[in-house]
Every structure is written in C-alpha cells, then in structure tokens.
C-alpha cells in the first residue's frame, strides 16, 4: 500500500491543502504547535475514523467552519480514493466514489502505524490504552474481529442495562450471558494469538535496538468471571473484555513498574513496529509508518537502527522540529515539507528542497 | 387565532417519526392549500384509524376481534411465523399471501432502550401455541444482537411445547430489518428458513 496524497480541508489549522507523499520517506518539519501533528492526525483518522487526540469530532473542524474534508489517494493492487466529510452532525465516508460507507467496512483500507511519545503509555499507562492498542491494530486487518467487537460492545451495554433492572428475568439474563461469554471467548482468542505474534516480532526488534540483551514477554490477563448474584447486587457487569489487560515483562520483570524510560521507549517501538510484519503476514502489504518526534530522544545507535529498519521497504513519515536530527541518507531521498503558521488560525505546508 | 391553528396542525404532524419542524410546516401549508375533498378523504382515513384494532389471537392488525388470517383454515398448520411488529405481517402477506399463520411479539428485547421480556406478548403466544398444533416456529426477527437475544430467549421460554425453531436463512444483511428487504430476498429467506 502506497499513499500518494493527502488533502485536508478545514481540518484544524489547515484550510485547504494537498500534500504528495514520497513513496518512501516524507519528512515534516516545523516548530511546536504549528500543526505537524494535525497532518498525522488526518492520516490516522482516515485509517480508524477516530482521532488519537480527541473524542470530540467537532474539534477537528477549523474554527468558524462547518464542514471538514479529508481525502486520500492511495494504491495497492489498484488506485483508490478515500474521502471523509464531516460536520457536527454527520459523517460521510466515500470509498472509490461510493457514498456512505460504514466505518466497520472501511477501517484499515489504508493502514497506519503511529509511533509518538504517547506510545510509551502502552507500557506505563492505564489498561484501557493497552486494550485500545489491541483493538485498533487487530481491527486494521481483521474484519471478523471488528464485527465481533462491535457486537460485544453493544451486548455489554445491553447486559449492563438489564442488570440495572429491579426485577430481572433469570432466563433472559442467562441467554444474554451465554452470548456475552461466547463473544468474550472468541475475542480473547484472537487477542491472545495476536499477542503471541507481537511477542515474536517484538523480541526481534528489541534485540536489534538493545543490542541483544533484553527479552520481553507479553501475557494476556483475562478478567475473572464473577457470580451473577454479585453482578445483580452491584447492578452492572463485573467481568468482561473491558476488565482485561496484558502484562509486559522485560527480562522477567514487570515493565510497567521497573523498566527505565529508555527501556519503555524501546518496548513501545517494538509494540508498534512489530505491526509491520504482522500486517504484512496477513495482507501482503506494509502499512504507512508515522514516527512523530520519537527518534529525537534515541541515542545515535538506536536512531540509525530505526532509520535502517524503515529505509528498506516501507513508506514512512518522520515528524520533527528540526531537520538536523534526520540522517543524511534519509534526507537526501526524502520529500521534505515545512509547516509554518501564517496567522493565529491557519498553517501552511510547503515543500522545501 | 388563525396562526395558533396552523401551529396546532404542525405540532400534530410532528407526531410522525422522522418529521421535524421544517417538514411538518411544509406539510401543514400543503394541506391548507389543498382542496376540501382531499381534506375530507384525510379526515375520514384518520377517523378510521380508531377502528384498526389488534387481533386477539395473533396481535396483527384487524378490524374485528379475530383477524382474517387467524380465521382462515386453509393455511400451513405446521408453522407459526413469529414477527416483531404487526406491519411485518403485511409485508410477508404481500409477497406470499395465504400461506402462513403469524404471531406478533410486539417488539424485541432491547434493555438499553427499556424493552425487556415484559414487552413481548408472551402469554398470548403461549395461548396460541396451546390452541393449535404447530410443529415449527419460524422466527422472522431482525438479524441484530437484539434479534438474537430475543430468539434465544423464546427458545428457552417455549421449551415445554417441544417445537422446532428455524430462522430466516442467510441473505439477510446483518442488522437489517424486514422492511428493507426486497421481495425476492424475503420470500427466499422465509422459505428456506433454517433449523436452529
Ligand atoms: Zn389474527
């Protein structure tokens, strides 16, 4: 999969611009707060149809405007066109000219891996972030998973609503619980086999980045099934996927508590970059890799390894405040854009040579 | 005084689902402009709504205590087709008239929206099953989570009657409701209902 261009219209600080992406490396430079991440957000949004920065779609629309539009031209076995138009009330996803495509059918049409400083939270943050990691990355290539997950989320709410009733029909609760348990089991199975794959590739990447001295283990943690009587008392679901998590061990110890900042960054890189091979093994194509401000803090050796890793085969975008910390070899072949603020409300993207 | 009456009409039209202020106003002004004969037709039809009742046997629409379908002895006595809404019967009768007996559940189980087993006409359904010798229940329910919960629940609740259960065959898109099915798909999926 190669993304040829991205168009942003009334999307945050960008009024109307199209940027062509290099088939290998594109570099976005600019000061903090000028809107570099907006471009990353736009690409991410076209993959998942949610933002990683906000849950409120309205915030994506430029101030004073009503409608936003993003458009991507990309090619895999053919040329494709993906457009998303939205305002406060509605969203229309257009895929190759077909209006009103469902989100579930369109997720992962373009595939994106995002590595930014927040990726460290996969290790140190709340369980919800790790579940998000699982759900987003599996969803990119597994349609069945998306379907089951959406069914599960609805059923979870139904079950919760039923548990709040003062008088509960036990047969109804049993019927819903059976379906609930079936979906939990099936989704867990997918998540666990995904984690096994991630674990395998992560160790290869960690091995490269840490010169072979570290090993990570990923262990899925299933929440324990609770007694229905207790759930009735509490009037809510007390078990399910929303209570699951996974544990990350580095050299047998819990990374969340004991890993150093540097180790956490290495693991985060491994968790994200392992998707390269996983997605490739499922779909025989590589996703777009976005490295937003992460390479800066890496030491020379790991930085070189990272660029080498991506240099060979994938389309990548590097986002940075300065061009200085990008290796010469990458700079020579890349397309470089500079993002600058023209006034309080607008930014502009220009190609530099 | 007059403006008040227009507003009253607009408010009345807004009762219709999916009709907001704008559409309602447009209809209201169209109605005011239309001729007296048309208005009388509408009033007559509106008044007749009060005479559309529910059949005491199947809960389908009927002008009498028992509907023409329940009174028809020349249908398939083995099967009872279960639908969520009374209008579903009309849709099926339209494409394959005179074949099945029906029962209207009155809805599907959907706790988020406050609908539980209490909102189904379960006792009436049991009565109908007792009064007749059906061997099979054909579930024609939406293929959503809620449809599945409802059908699993009914199978548990009706276990004492030793019935076979079948549901609409494949070809019904996930989440679709009966009214969006085209005729051929509807006929096919009911005729080839599969045992569950
Ligand atoms: Zn009847």
Short mmCIF file of C-alpha atoms and ligand atoms in Angstrom, two decimals:
data_model
loop_
_atom_site.label_atom_id
_atom_site.label_comp_id
_atom_site.label_asym_id
_atom_site.label_seq_id
_atom_site.Cartn_x
_atom_site.Cartn_y
_atom_site.Cartn_z
CA UNK A 1 0.00 0.00 0.00
CA UNK A 2 1.36 3.38 -1.01
CA UNK A 3 -0.33 6.63 -0.13
CA UNK A 4 0.09 9.14 -2.92
CA UNK A 5 -1.53 12.20 -1.49
CA UNK A 6 -3.47 13.62 1.38
CA UNK A 7 -5.87 16.52 1.11
CA UNK A 8 -7.06 18.45 4.14
CA UNK A 9 -9.91 20.93 4.00
CA UNK A 10 -10.94 22.95 7.04
CA UNK A 11 -9.21 20.43 9.21
CA UNK A 12 -7.94 22.14 12.36
CA UNK A 13 -5.36 24.72 11.22
CA UNK A 14 -5.27 23.69 7.59
CA UNK A 15 -7.62 25.49 5.23
CA UNK A 16 -7.16 23.61 2.01
CA UNK A 17 -4.01 21.77 1.06
CA UNK A 18 -2.89 18.68 -0.71
CA UNK A 19 0.44 17.11 0.05
CA UNK A 20 2.04 14.46 -2.07
CA UNK A 21 3.76 11.75 -0.10
CA UNK A 22 7.07 10.29 -1.14
CA UNK A 23 6.75 6.56 -1.82
CA UNK A 24 9.44 6.02 0.75
CA UNK A 25 10.20 8.84 3.12
CA UNK A 26 8.47 12.10 3.82
CA UNK A 27 9.73 14.50 6.46
CA UNK A 28 7.55 17.10 8.13
CA UNK A 29 9.41 19.84 9.96
CA UNK A 30 8.15 22.80 11.89
CA UNK A 31 8.07 24.36 15.32
CA UNK A 32 5.84 23.02 18.05
CA UNK A 33 2.20 23.96 17.75
CA UNK A 34 2.20 24.77 14.04
CA UNK A 35 0.15 21.76 13.03
CA UNK A 36 2.54 18.98 12.12
CA UNK A 37 0.61 16.55 14.26
CA UNK A 38 -2.57 17.70 12.51
CA UNK A 39 -1.31 16.00 9.37
CA UNK A 40 -0.54 12.86 11.34
CA UNK A 41 -3.97 13.04 12.91
CA UNK A 42 -5.57 13.36 9.47
CA UNK A 43 -3.86 10.21 8.21
CA UNK A 44 -4.72 8.32 11.37
CA UNK A 45 -8.32 9.48 11.11
CA UNK A 46 -8.57 8.11 7.57
CA UNK A 47 -7.49 4.73 8.89
CA UNK A 48 -9.59 4.43 12.07
CA UNK A 49 -12.16 7.24 11.77
CA UNK A 50 -11.35 8.42 15.25
CA UNK A 51 -8.65 10.81 16.38
CA UNK A 52 -5.95 9.92 18.85
CA UNK A 53 -6.11 13.43 20.25
CA UNK A 54 -9.78 13.97 20.89
CA UNK A 55 -13.03 12.08 21.14
CA UNK A 56 -14.98 15.10 20.00
CA UNK A 57 -15.18 15.21 16.24
CA UNK A 58 -16.17 18.87 16.34
CA UNK A 59 -12.70 19.82 17.50
CA UNK A 60 -11.29 18.63 14.19
CA UNK A 61 -13.26 21.20 12.23
CA UNK A 62 -11.46 24.51 11.70
CA UNK A 63 -12.82 27.26 13.91
CA UNK A 64 -15.54 29.18 12.12
CA UNK A 65 -16.11 26.46 9.52
CA UNK A 66 -18.94 23.96 9.23
CA UNK A 67 -17.60 21.14 7.13
CA UNK A 68 -14.29 19.33 7.10
CA UNK A 69 -12.97 17.02 4.46
CA UNK A 70 -10.05 14.66 4.20
CA UNK A 71 -9.14 12.81 1.06
CA UNK A 72 -6.52 10.21 0.40
CA UNK A 73 -5.32 8.78 -2.88
CA UNK A 74 -3.51 5.53 -2.48
CA UNK A 75 -2.67 2.45 -4.42
CA UNK A 76 -2.44 -1.21 -3.61
CA UNK A 77 -3.45 -3.52 -6.43
CA UNK A 78 -5.26 -0.55 -7.94
CA UNK A 79 -5.69 3.19 -7.43
CA UNK A 80 -8.09 4.09 -4.69
CA UNK A 81 -9.77 7.13 -3.35
CA UNK A 82 -10.89 7.51 0.22
CA UNK A 83 -12.74 10.61 1.39
CA UNK A 84 -14.25 11.55 4.69
CA UNK A 85 -16.52 14.52 5.01
CA UNK A 86 -18.00 15.56 8.30
CA UNK A 87 -19.66 18.30 10.22
CA UNK A 88 -21.07 18.48 13.73
CA UNK A 89 -23.91 16.17 12.93
CA UNK A 90 -22.95 13.86 10.11
CA UNK A 91 -20.09 11.97 8.60
CA UNK A 92 -19.89 10.59 5.11
CA UNK A 93 -17.19 8.11 4.19
CA UNK A 94 -16.75 7.84 0.44
CA UNK A 95 -14.73 4.95 -0.87
CA UNK A 96 -13.92 4.93 -4.57
CA UNK A 97 -16.93 7.09 -5.29
CA UNK A 98 -19.34 5.09 -3.13
CA UNK A 99 -21.06 7.29 -0.58
CA UNK A 100 -21.99 6.47 2.99
CA UNK A 101 -19.66 3.58 3.60
CA UNK A 102 -19.82 2.07 7.06
CA UNK A 103 -16.94 2.67 9.42
CA UNK A 104 -16.69 -1.05 10.10
CA UNK A 105 -16.24 -1.77 6.40
CA UNK A 106 -13.73 0.98 5.80
CA UNK A 107 -11.36 0.76 8.78
CA UNK A 108 -7.95 -0.35 7.63
CA UNK A 109 -8.50 0.39 3.94
CA UNK A 110 -5.44 2.47 4.46
CA UNK A 111 -3.16 1.13 7.16
CA UNK A 112 -1.22 3.29 9.55
CA UNK A 113 1.25 2.64 12.35
CA UNK A 114 1.78 5.54 14.67
CA UNK A 115 4.74 5.86 16.96
CA UNK A 116 4.78 9.02 19.06
CA UNK A 117 5.86 9.93 22.58
CA UNK A 118 2.45 8.80 23.83
CA UNK A 119 3.18 5.28 22.65
CA UNK A 120 5.16 4.92 25.89
CA UNK A 121 1.81 4.86 27.69
CA UNK A 122 1.19 1.42 26.24
CA UNK A 123 3.67 0.34 28.88
CA UNK A 124 3.13 2.76 31.74
CA UNK A 125 -0.49 3.81 31.22
CA UNK A 126 -3.94 2.55 32.12
CA UNK A 127 -5.16 -0.87 30.92
CA UNK A 128 -7.58 0.88 28.59
CA UNK A 129 -4.68 2.10 26.47
CA UNK A 130 -3.38 -1.44 26.03
CA UNK A 131 -6.86 -2.66 25.10
CA UNK A 132 -7.02 0.19 22.58
CA UNK A 133 -3.72 -0.93 21.17
CA UNK A 134 -5.06 -4.45 20.71
CA UNK A 135 -8.35 -3.36 19.25
CA UNK A 136 -7.01 -0.79 16.82
CA UNK A 137 -4.18 -2.85 15.47
CA UNK A 138 -6.13 -6.08 15.14
CA UNK A 139 -9.02 -4.18 13.60
CA UNK A 140 -6.77 -2.88 10.84
CA UNK A 141 -6.60 -6.24 9.17
CA UNK A 142 -9.25 -8.45 10.80
CA UNK A 143 -12.80 -7.71 9.68
CA UNK A 144 -14.30 -10.52 11.78
CA UNK A 145 -12.66 -9.02 14.84
CA UNK A 146 -14.18 -5.62 14.14
CA UNK A 147 -17.57 -7.22 13.74
CA UNK A 148 -17.30 -9.21 16.95
CA UNK A 149 -16.00 -6.25 18.87
CA UNK A 150 -18.84 -4.05 17.77
CA UNK A 151 -21.32 -6.80 18.66
CA UNK A 152 -19.65 -7.22 22.01
CA UNK A 153 -19.77 -3.52 22.85
CA UNK A 154 -23.47 -3.44 22.16
CA UNK A 155 -24.12 -6.62 24.11
CA UNK A 156 -22.10 -5.33 27.04
CA UNK A 157 -24.37 -2.30 27.22
CA UNK A 158 -27.47 -4.49 26.90
CA UNK A 159 -26.30 -6.72 29.72
CA UNK A 160 -25.42 -3.74 31.87
CA UNK A 161 -28.84 -2.21 31.25
CA UNK A 162 -30.53 -5.48 32.16
CA UNK A 163 -28.56 -5.78 35.40
CA UNK A 164 -29.87 -2.37 36.43
CA UNK A 165 -33.49 -3.53 36.32
CA UNK A 166 -35.12 -4.12 39.68
CA UNK A 167 -36.70 -7.39 38.62
CA UNK A 168 -34.60 -9.49 36.28
CA UNK A 169 -35.87 -12.45 34.31
CA UNK A 170 -33.24 -15.10 35.00
CA UNK A 171 -33.70 -16.82 31.67
CA UNK A 172 -33.16 -13.57 29.82
CA UNK A 173 -30.02 -12.84 31.83
CA UNK A 174 -28.81 -16.36 31.16
CA UNK A 175 -29.41 -16.00 27.40
CA UNK A 176 -27.56 -12.70 27.25
CA UNK A 177 -24.76 -14.05 29.44
CA UNK A 178 -24.27 -17.06 27.15
CA UNK A 179 -23.85 -14.77 24.13
CA UNK A 180 -21.66 -12.42 26.16
CA UNK A 181 -19.37 -15.26 27.23
CA UNK A 182 -19.14 -16.63 23.70
CA UNK A 183 -18.02 -13.29 22.32
CA UNK A 184 -15.55 -12.78 25.17
CA UNK A 185 -14.02 -16.15 24.48
CA UNK A 186 -13.76 -15.61 20.76
CA UNK A 187 -12.31 -12.10 21.04
CA UNK A 188 -9.83 -13.19 23.70
CA UNK A 189 -8.67 -16.00 21.47
CA UNK A 190 -7.93 -13.53 18.68
CA UNK A 191 -6.21 -11.13 21.06
CA UNK A 192 -4.06 -13.85 22.55
CA UNK A 193 -2.86 -15.19 19.23
CA UNK A 194 -2.20 -11.62 18.12
CA UNK A 195 -0.08 -11.04 21.24
CA UNK A 196 1.90 -14.18 20.51
CA UNK A 197 2.75 -12.74 17.11
CA UNK A 198 3.56 -9.34 18.60
CA UNK A 199 5.75 -11.03 21.17
CA UNK A 200 7.70 -12.85 18.49
CA UNK A 201 8.37 -9.80 16.32
CA UNK A 202 8.88 -7.51 19.30
CA UNK A 203 11.78 -9.59 20.50
CA UNK A 204 13.43 -9.33 17.14
CA UNK A 205 13.08 -5.55 17.24
CA UNK A 206 14.09 -5.27 20.89
CA UNK A 207 17.05 -7.47 20.11
CA UNK A 208 18.15 -5.03 17.41
CA UNK A 209 17.55 -1.92 19.47
CA UNK A 210 19.09 -3.11 22.71
CA UNK A 211 21.99 -4.98 21.23
CA UNK A 212 20.59 -8.32 22.18
CA UNK A 213 20.50 -8.08 25.95
CA UNK A 214 16.77 -7.73 26.58
CA UNK A 215 13.82 -10.03 26.16
CA UNK A 216 10.19 -9.21 26.52
CA UNK A 217 7.21 -11.39 27.30
CA UNK A 218 3.59 -10.45 26.74
CA UNK A 219 0.93 -12.14 28.82
CA UNK A 220 -2.77 -11.65 28.32
CA UNK A 221 -4.74 -11.17 31.54
CA UNK A 222 -8.37 -12.26 31.41
CA UNK A 223 -10.71 -10.81 33.98
CA UNK A 224 -12.27 -13.48 36.14
CA UNK A 225 -15.88 -14.39 35.65
CA UNK A 226 -17.99 -13.14 38.55
CA UNK A 227 -21.02 -14.71 40.16
CA UNK A 228 -24.25 -13.46 38.68
CA UNK A 229 -25.65 -12.78 42.15
CA UNK A 230 -22.84 -10.37 42.83
CA UNK A 231 -23.41 -8.64 39.50
CA UNK A 232 -27.09 -8.29 40.34
CA UNK A 233 -26.16 -6.72 43.64
CA UNK A 234 -23.81 -4.25 42.02
CA UNK A 235 -26.24 -3.81 39.11
CA UNK A 236 -23.53 -3.92 36.47
CA UNK A 237 -21.15 -6.12 34.51
CA UNK A 238 -18.28 -7.13 36.76
CA UNK A 239 -16.29 -9.05 34.21
CA UNK A 240 -15.64 -8.95 30.50
CA UNK A 241 -13.19 -7.63 27.96
CA UNK A 242 -13.42 -4.16 29.45
CA UNK A 243 -11.60 -5.52 32.51
CA UNK A 244 -8.91 -7.39 30.59
CA UNK A 245 -5.33 -6.24 30.20
CA UNK A 246 -1.96 -7.56 29.18
CA UNK A 247 1.22 -7.68 31.13
CA UNK A 248 4.56 -6.69 29.65
CA UNK A 249 7.62 -8.29 31.17
CA UNK A 250 11.14 -7.24 30.34
CA UNK A 251 13.74 -9.79 31.38
CA UNK A 252 11.05 -11.43 33.52
CA UNK A 253 10.15 -8.32 35.46
CA UNK A 254 7.12 -6.10 35.07
CA UNK A 255 7.94 -3.30 32.64
CA UNK A 256 5.20 -1.04 33.95
CA UNK A 257 6.90 -0.76 37.32
CA UNK A 258 10.54 -1.45 36.70
CA UNK A 259 11.51 -0.56 33.14
CA UNK A 260 13.62 2.55 32.68
CA UNK A 261 12.45 5.37 30.45
CA UNK A 262 14.75 4.13 27.71
CA UNK A 263 13.51 0.56 28.03
CA UNK A 264 9.91 1.73 27.90
CA UNK A 265 10.61 3.59 24.70
CA UNK A 266 12.26 0.52 23.22
CA UNK A 267 9.26 -1.64 24.11
CA UNK A 268 6.84 0.94 22.71
CA UNK A 269 8.76 0.94 19.46
CA UNK A 270 8.68 -2.83 19.40
CA UNK A 271 4.93 -3.00 20.06
CA UNK A 272 4.19 -0.60 17.23
CA UNK A 273 6.80 -1.65 14.70
CA UNK A 274 6.02 -5.34 15.11
CA UNK A 275 2.79 -4.48 13.29
CA UNK A 276 4.82 -4.05 10.14
CA UNK A 277 5.41 -7.76 9.79
CA UNK A 278 2.08 -8.79 11.32
CA UNK A 279 0.09 -6.73 8.86
CA UNK A 280 2.33 -7.91 6.08
CA UNK A 281 1.80 -11.54 7.03
CA UNK A 282 -1.98 -11.05 6.90
CA UNK A 283 -2.29 -8.82 3.87
CA UNK A 284 0.98 -8.92 1.99
CA UNK A 285 1.29 -5.18 2.22
CA UNK A 286 3.05 -2.79 4.53
CA UNK A 287 1.28 0.00 6.37
CA UNK A 288 2.36 3.61 6.39
CA UNK A 289 4.65 4.21 9.37
CA UNK A 290 4.47 7.55 11.12
CA UNK A 291 7.25 8.44 13.51
CA UNK A 292 6.20 11.57 15.32
CA UNK A 293 9.01 13.12 17.32
CA UNK A 294 10.22 9.81 18.72
CA UNK A 295 13.58 9.46 17.02
CA UNK A 296 14.81 12.65 18.70
CA UNK A 297 15.36 11.10 22.08
CA UNK A 298 17.02 7.97 20.80
CA UNK A 299 20.76 7.61 21.02
CA UNK A 300 22.76 7.56 17.81
CA UNK A 301 22.88 3.78 17.52
CA UNK A 302 19.17 3.17 18.01
CA UNK A 303 18.31 6.07 15.75
CA UNK A 304 20.41 4.56 13.00
CA UNK A 305 18.76 1.18 13.52
CA UNK A 306 15.30 2.72 13.36
CA UNK A 307 16.01 4.51 10.10
CA UNK A 308 17.64 1.42 8.65
CA UNK A 309 14.66 -0.68 9.66
CA UNK A 310 12.29 1.59 7.79
CA UNK A 311 14.57 2.58 4.99
CA UNK A 312 14.46 -0.70 3.21
CA UNK A 313 10.86 -1.35 2.44
CA UNK A 314 8.18 0.86 3.82
CA UNK A 315 6.56 4.19 3.30
CA UNK A 316 7.26 6.39 6.30
CA UNK A 317 6.67 9.87 7.61
CA UNK A 318 9.02 11.48 10.08
CA UNK A 319 7.77 14.41 12.06
CA UNK A 320 10.38 16.59 13.67
CA UNK A 321 11.00 20.10 14.95
CA UNK A 322 14.28 20.22 13.07
CA UNK A 323 15.78 18.57 10.06
CA UNK A 324 19.13 18.32 11.82
CA UNK A 325 18.44 15.07 13.60
CA UNK A 326 17.45 13.15 10.48
CA UNK A 327 20.27 11.07 8.96
CA UNK A 328 21.79 12.47 5.78
CA UNK A 329 20.95 9.38 3.77
CA UNK A 330 17.27 9.69 4.63
CA UNK A 331 17.24 13.43 3.99
CA UNK A 332 18.73 13.02 0.53
CA UNK A 333 15.98 10.79 -0.72
CA UNK A 334 13.02 12.15 1.22
CA UNK A 335 10.41 14.70 0.33
CA UNK A 336 10.58 17.43 2.93
CA UNK A 337 7.73 19.68 3.94
CA UNK A 338 7.87 22.60 6.24
CA UNK A 339 4.82 23.51 8.29
CA UNK A 340 4.54 27.15 9.32
CA UNK A 341 1.89 29.21 10.98
CA UNK A 342 0.59 32.05 8.80
CA UNK A 343 -1.70 33.53 11.45
CA UNK A 344 -3.48 32.50 14.65
CA UNK A 345 -5.91 30.26 12.85
CA UNK A 346 -4.01 28.97 9.85
CA UNK A 347 -0.96 26.95 8.99
CA UNK A 348 0.62 26.29 5.66
CA UNK A 349 2.56 23.33 4.37
CA UNK A 350 5.28 24.00 1.80
CA UNK A 351 7.70 21.69 0.12
CA UNK A 352 11.33 22.56 0.65
CA UNK A 353 14.26 21.47 -1.43
CA UNK B 1 -56.17 32.89 16.30
CA UNK B 2 -55.51 31.53 12.86
CA UNK B 3 -51.77 31.23 13.40
CA UNK B 4 -52.45 29.18 16.51
CA UNK B 5 -54.37 26.68 14.39
CA UNK B 6 -51.55 26.35 11.92
CA UNK B 7 -49.15 25.71 14.78
CA UNK B 8 -51.55 23.08 16.15
CA UNK B 9 -51.52 21.34 12.78
CA UNK B 10 -47.72 21.49 12.61
CA UNK B 11 -47.43 20.01 16.10
CA UNK B 12 -49.81 17.20 15.13
CA UNK B 13 -47.82 16.33 12.02
CA UNK B 14 -44.62 16.25 14.07
CA UNK B 15 -46.01 13.16 15.82
CA UNK B 16 -44.87 11.21 12.76
CA UNK B 17 -41.43 9.69 13.23
CA UNK B 18 -38.60 11.46 11.46
CA UNK B 19 -40.66 14.58 10.82
CA UNK B 20 -39.23 17.75 12.27
CA UNK B 21 -40.46 21.33 12.39
CA UNK B 22 -39.40 22.12 8.83
CA UNK B 23 -41.04 19.16 7.12
CA UNK B 24 -44.11 19.46 9.32
CA UNK B 25 -44.53 23.11 8.34
CA UNK B 26 -44.25 22.24 4.69
CA UNK B 27 -46.90 19.54 5.00
CA UNK B 28 -49.10 21.85 7.02
CA UNK B 29 -49.03 24.56 4.34
CA UNK B 30 -49.60 21.99 1.60
CA UNK B 31 -52.63 20.73 3.48
CA UNK B 32 -54.01 24.22 3.97
CA UNK B 33 -53.71 24.83 0.24
CA UNK B 34 -55.26 21.54 -0.86
CA UNK B 35 -58.96 21.29 -1.78
CA UNK B 36 -61.77 20.36 0.57
CA UNK B 37 -62.33 16.90 -0.99
CA UNK B 38 -58.80 15.85 -0.23
CA UNK B 39 -59.12 17.12 3.32
CA UNK B 40 -62.29 15.08 3.78
CA UNK B 41 -60.53 12.00 2.49
CA UNK B 42 -57.78 12.51 5.02
CA UNK B 43 -60.16 13.12 7.88
CA UNK B 44 -62.12 10.01 7.00
CA UNK B 45 -58.96 7.89 6.85
CA UNK B 46 -57.73 9.35 10.11
CA UNK B 47 -61.01 8.58 11.82
CA UNK B 48 -60.89 5.02 10.52
CA UNK B 49 -57.57 4.50 12.31
CA UNK B 50 -59.54 4.13 15.52
CA UNK B 51 -61.24 1.10 14.02
CA UNK B 52 -57.98 -0.68 13.32
CA UNK B 53 -57.53 -2.95 16.29
CA UNK B 54 -55.35 -5.84 17.23
CA UNK B 55 -56.43 -9.42 16.60
CA UNK B 56 -56.87 -11.13 19.96
CA UNK B 57 -55.23 -14.29 18.65
CA UNK B 58 -52.18 -13.05 16.79
CA UNK B 59 -51.89 -9.35 17.68
CA UNK B 60 -51.84 -8.45 13.99
CA UNK B 61 -53.93 -5.57 12.65
CA UNK B 62 -57.61 -6.32 12.38
CA UNK B 63 -60.93 -4.56 12.18
CA UNK B 64 -62.58 -7.36 14.07
CA UNK B 65 -61.90 -9.28 17.25
CA UNK B 66 -60.15 -12.01 15.25
CA UNK B 67 -58.33 -11.25 12.01
CA UNK B 68 -58.96 -12.82 8.61
CA UNK B 69 -55.69 -14.74 8.78
CA UNK B 70 -56.47 -16.45 12.08
CA UNK B 71 -59.94 -17.26 10.73
CA UNK B 72 -58.52 -18.75 7.54
CA UNK B 73 -58.36 -22.53 7.96
CA UNK B 74 -56.62 -23.14 4.70
CA UNK B 75 -53.04 -22.28 5.68
CA UNK B 76 -49.98 -24.24 6.73
CA UNK B 77 -50.97 -25.59 10.14
CA UNK B 78 -47.49 -26.82 11.00
CA UNK B 79 -45.78 -23.49 11.10
CA UNK B 80 -46.18 -20.32 13.07
CA UNK B 81 -44.29 -17.32 11.80
CA UNK B 82 -43.13 -15.02 14.60
CA UNK B 83 -42.60 -11.37 13.75
CA UNK B 84 -41.65 -8.35 15.83
CA UNK B 85 -44.19 -5.86 14.51
CA UNK B 86 -47.69 -6.09 13.07
CA UNK B 87 -46.60 -4.35 9.89
CA UNK B 88 -44.21 -7.26 9.22
CA UNK B 89 -47.25 -9.49 8.60
CA UNK B 90 -48.46 -7.15 5.88
CA UNK B 91 -45.05 -7.22 4.27
CA UNK B 92 -44.95 -11.02 4.18
CA UNK B 93 -48.59 -11.39 3.12
CA UNK B 94 -47.86 -9.01 0.28
CA UNK B 95 -45.28 -11.27 -1.28
CA UNK B 96 -46.61 -14.70 -0.27
CA UNK B 97 -50.27 -14.40 0.58
CA UNK B 98 -52.33 -17.11 2.23
CA UNK B 99 -49.55 -19.41 3.35
CA UNK B 100 -48.68 -18.91 6.99
CA UNK B 101 -50.16 -18.13 10.36
CA UNK B 102 -48.44 -15.40 12.32
CA UNK B 103 -47.89 -14.03 15.73
CA UNK B 104 -46.73 -10.52 16.59
CA UNK B 105 -44.32 -10.35 19.50
CA UNK B 106 -44.81 -6.63 19.88
CA UNK B 107 -41.11 -5.82 19.78
CA UNK B 108 -37.75 -7.29 20.53
CA UNK B 109 -35.78 -7.41 23.72
CA UNK B 110 -33.59 -4.33 24.00
CA UNK B 111 -32.75 -3.43 27.61
CA UNK B 112 -30.77 -0.30 26.66
CA UNK B 113 -33.98 1.12 25.28
CA UNK B 114 -36.01 -0.18 28.18
CA UNK B 115 -37.55 -3.15 26.37
CA UNK B 116 -37.45 -6.45 28.21
CA UNK B 117 -39.31 -9.73 28.16
CA UNK B 118 -42.29 -7.95 29.71
CA UNK B 119 -42.83 -6.08 26.49
CA UNK B 120 -43.37 -9.25 24.47
CA UNK B 121 -46.83 -10.75 24.14
CA UNK B 122 -45.55 -13.94 25.66
CA UNK B 123 -48.70 -15.21 27.38
CA UNK B 124 -50.77 -14.68 24.24
CA UNK B 125 -48.12 -16.51 22.25
CA UNK B 126 -48.29 -19.47 24.62
CA UNK B 127 -52.08 -19.45 24.31
CA UNK B 128 -51.88 -19.52 20.55
CA UNK B 129 -49.41 -22.36 20.59
CA UNK B 130 -51.60 -24.33 23.02
CA UNK B 131 -54.71 -23.79 20.89
CA UNK B 132 -53.02 -25.02 17.72
CA UNK B 133 -50.73 -27.87 16.87
CA UNK B 134 -47.75 -26.09 15.41
CA UNK B 135 -44.61 -28.10 14.98
CA UNK B 136 -42.35 -25.31 13.99
CA UNK B 137 -41.78 -21.70 14.90
CA UNK B 138 -40.24 -19.63 12.15
CA UNK B 139 -38.50 -16.63 13.65
CA UNK B 140 -38.59 -13.62 11.36
CA UNK B 141 -36.72 -11.16 13.53
CA UNK B 142 -34.05 -8.59 12.76
CA UNK B 143 -30.61 -10.15 12.47
CA UNK B 144 -29.20 -7.88 15.17
CA UNK B 145 -27.86 -8.64 18.64
CA UNK B 146 -31.31 -7.85 19.97
CA UNK B 147 -32.97 -10.17 17.47
CA UNK B 148 -30.64 -12.96 18.53
CA UNK B 149 -31.24 -12.36 22.22
CA UNK B 150 -34.97 -12.41 21.61
CA UNK B 151 -34.91 -15.65 19.65
CA UNK B 152 -32.65 -17.40 22.18
CA UNK B 153 -34.93 -16.23 24.96
CA UNK B 154 -38.05 -17.54 23.22
CA UNK B 155 -36.47 -20.93 22.64
CA UNK B 156 -35.85 -21.21 26.35
CA UNK B 157 -39.30 -19.98 27.29
CA UNK B 158 -41.17 -22.27 24.89
CA UNK B 159 -39.16 -25.39 25.55
CA UNK B 160 -42.15 -27.22 27.10
CA UNK B 161 -44.02 -27.27 23.79
CA UNK B 162 -41.41 -29.37 22.01
CA UNK B 163 -41.28 -27.18 18.96
CA UNK B 164 -38.71 -26.93 16.24
CA UNK B 165 -37.28 -23.49 15.70
CA UNK B 166 -35.99 -22.09 12.50
CA UNK B 167 -34.90 -18.65 11.49
CA UNK B 168 -34.68 -16.71 8.28
CA UNK B 169 -31.93 -18.09 6.14
CA UNK B 170 -28.82 -16.29 5.03
CA UNK B 171 -29.10 -13.41 2.71
CA UNK B 172 -30.45 -11.06 5.33
CA UNK B 173 -27.77 -8.46 5.85
CA UNK B 174 -26.58 -8.03 9.41
CA UNK B 175 -28.69 -5.52 11.23
CA UNK B 176 -31.28 -5.24 8.53
CA UNK B 177 -34.90 -5.02 9.35
CA UNK B 178 -37.70 -6.63 7.44
CA UNK B 179 -38.93 -3.50 5.77
CA UNK B 180 -35.71 -3.02 3.86
CA UNK B 181 -35.70 -6.46 2.28
CA UNK B 182 -36.70 -6.76 -1.30
CA UNK B 183 -39.47 -9.19 -2.15
CA UNK B 184 -37.40 -11.96 -3.60
CA UNK B 185 -34.94 -11.97 -0.73
CA UNK B 186 -37.81 -12.05 1.73
CA UNK B 187 -39.53 -15.00 0.03
CA UNK B 188 -36.28 -16.91 -0.24
CA UNK B 189 -35.22 -16.37 3.31
CA UNK B 190 -38.54 -17.39 4.78
CA UNK B 191 -39.00 -20.42 2.54
CA UNK B 192 -35.54 -21.67 3.27
CA UNK B 193 -35.60 -20.88 6.99
CA UNK B 194 -33.02 -22.99 8.71
CA UNK B 195 -33.35 -25.05 11.85
CA UNK B 196 -31.62 -23.65 14.90
ZN1 LIG C 1 -55.04 -12.97 13.94
#
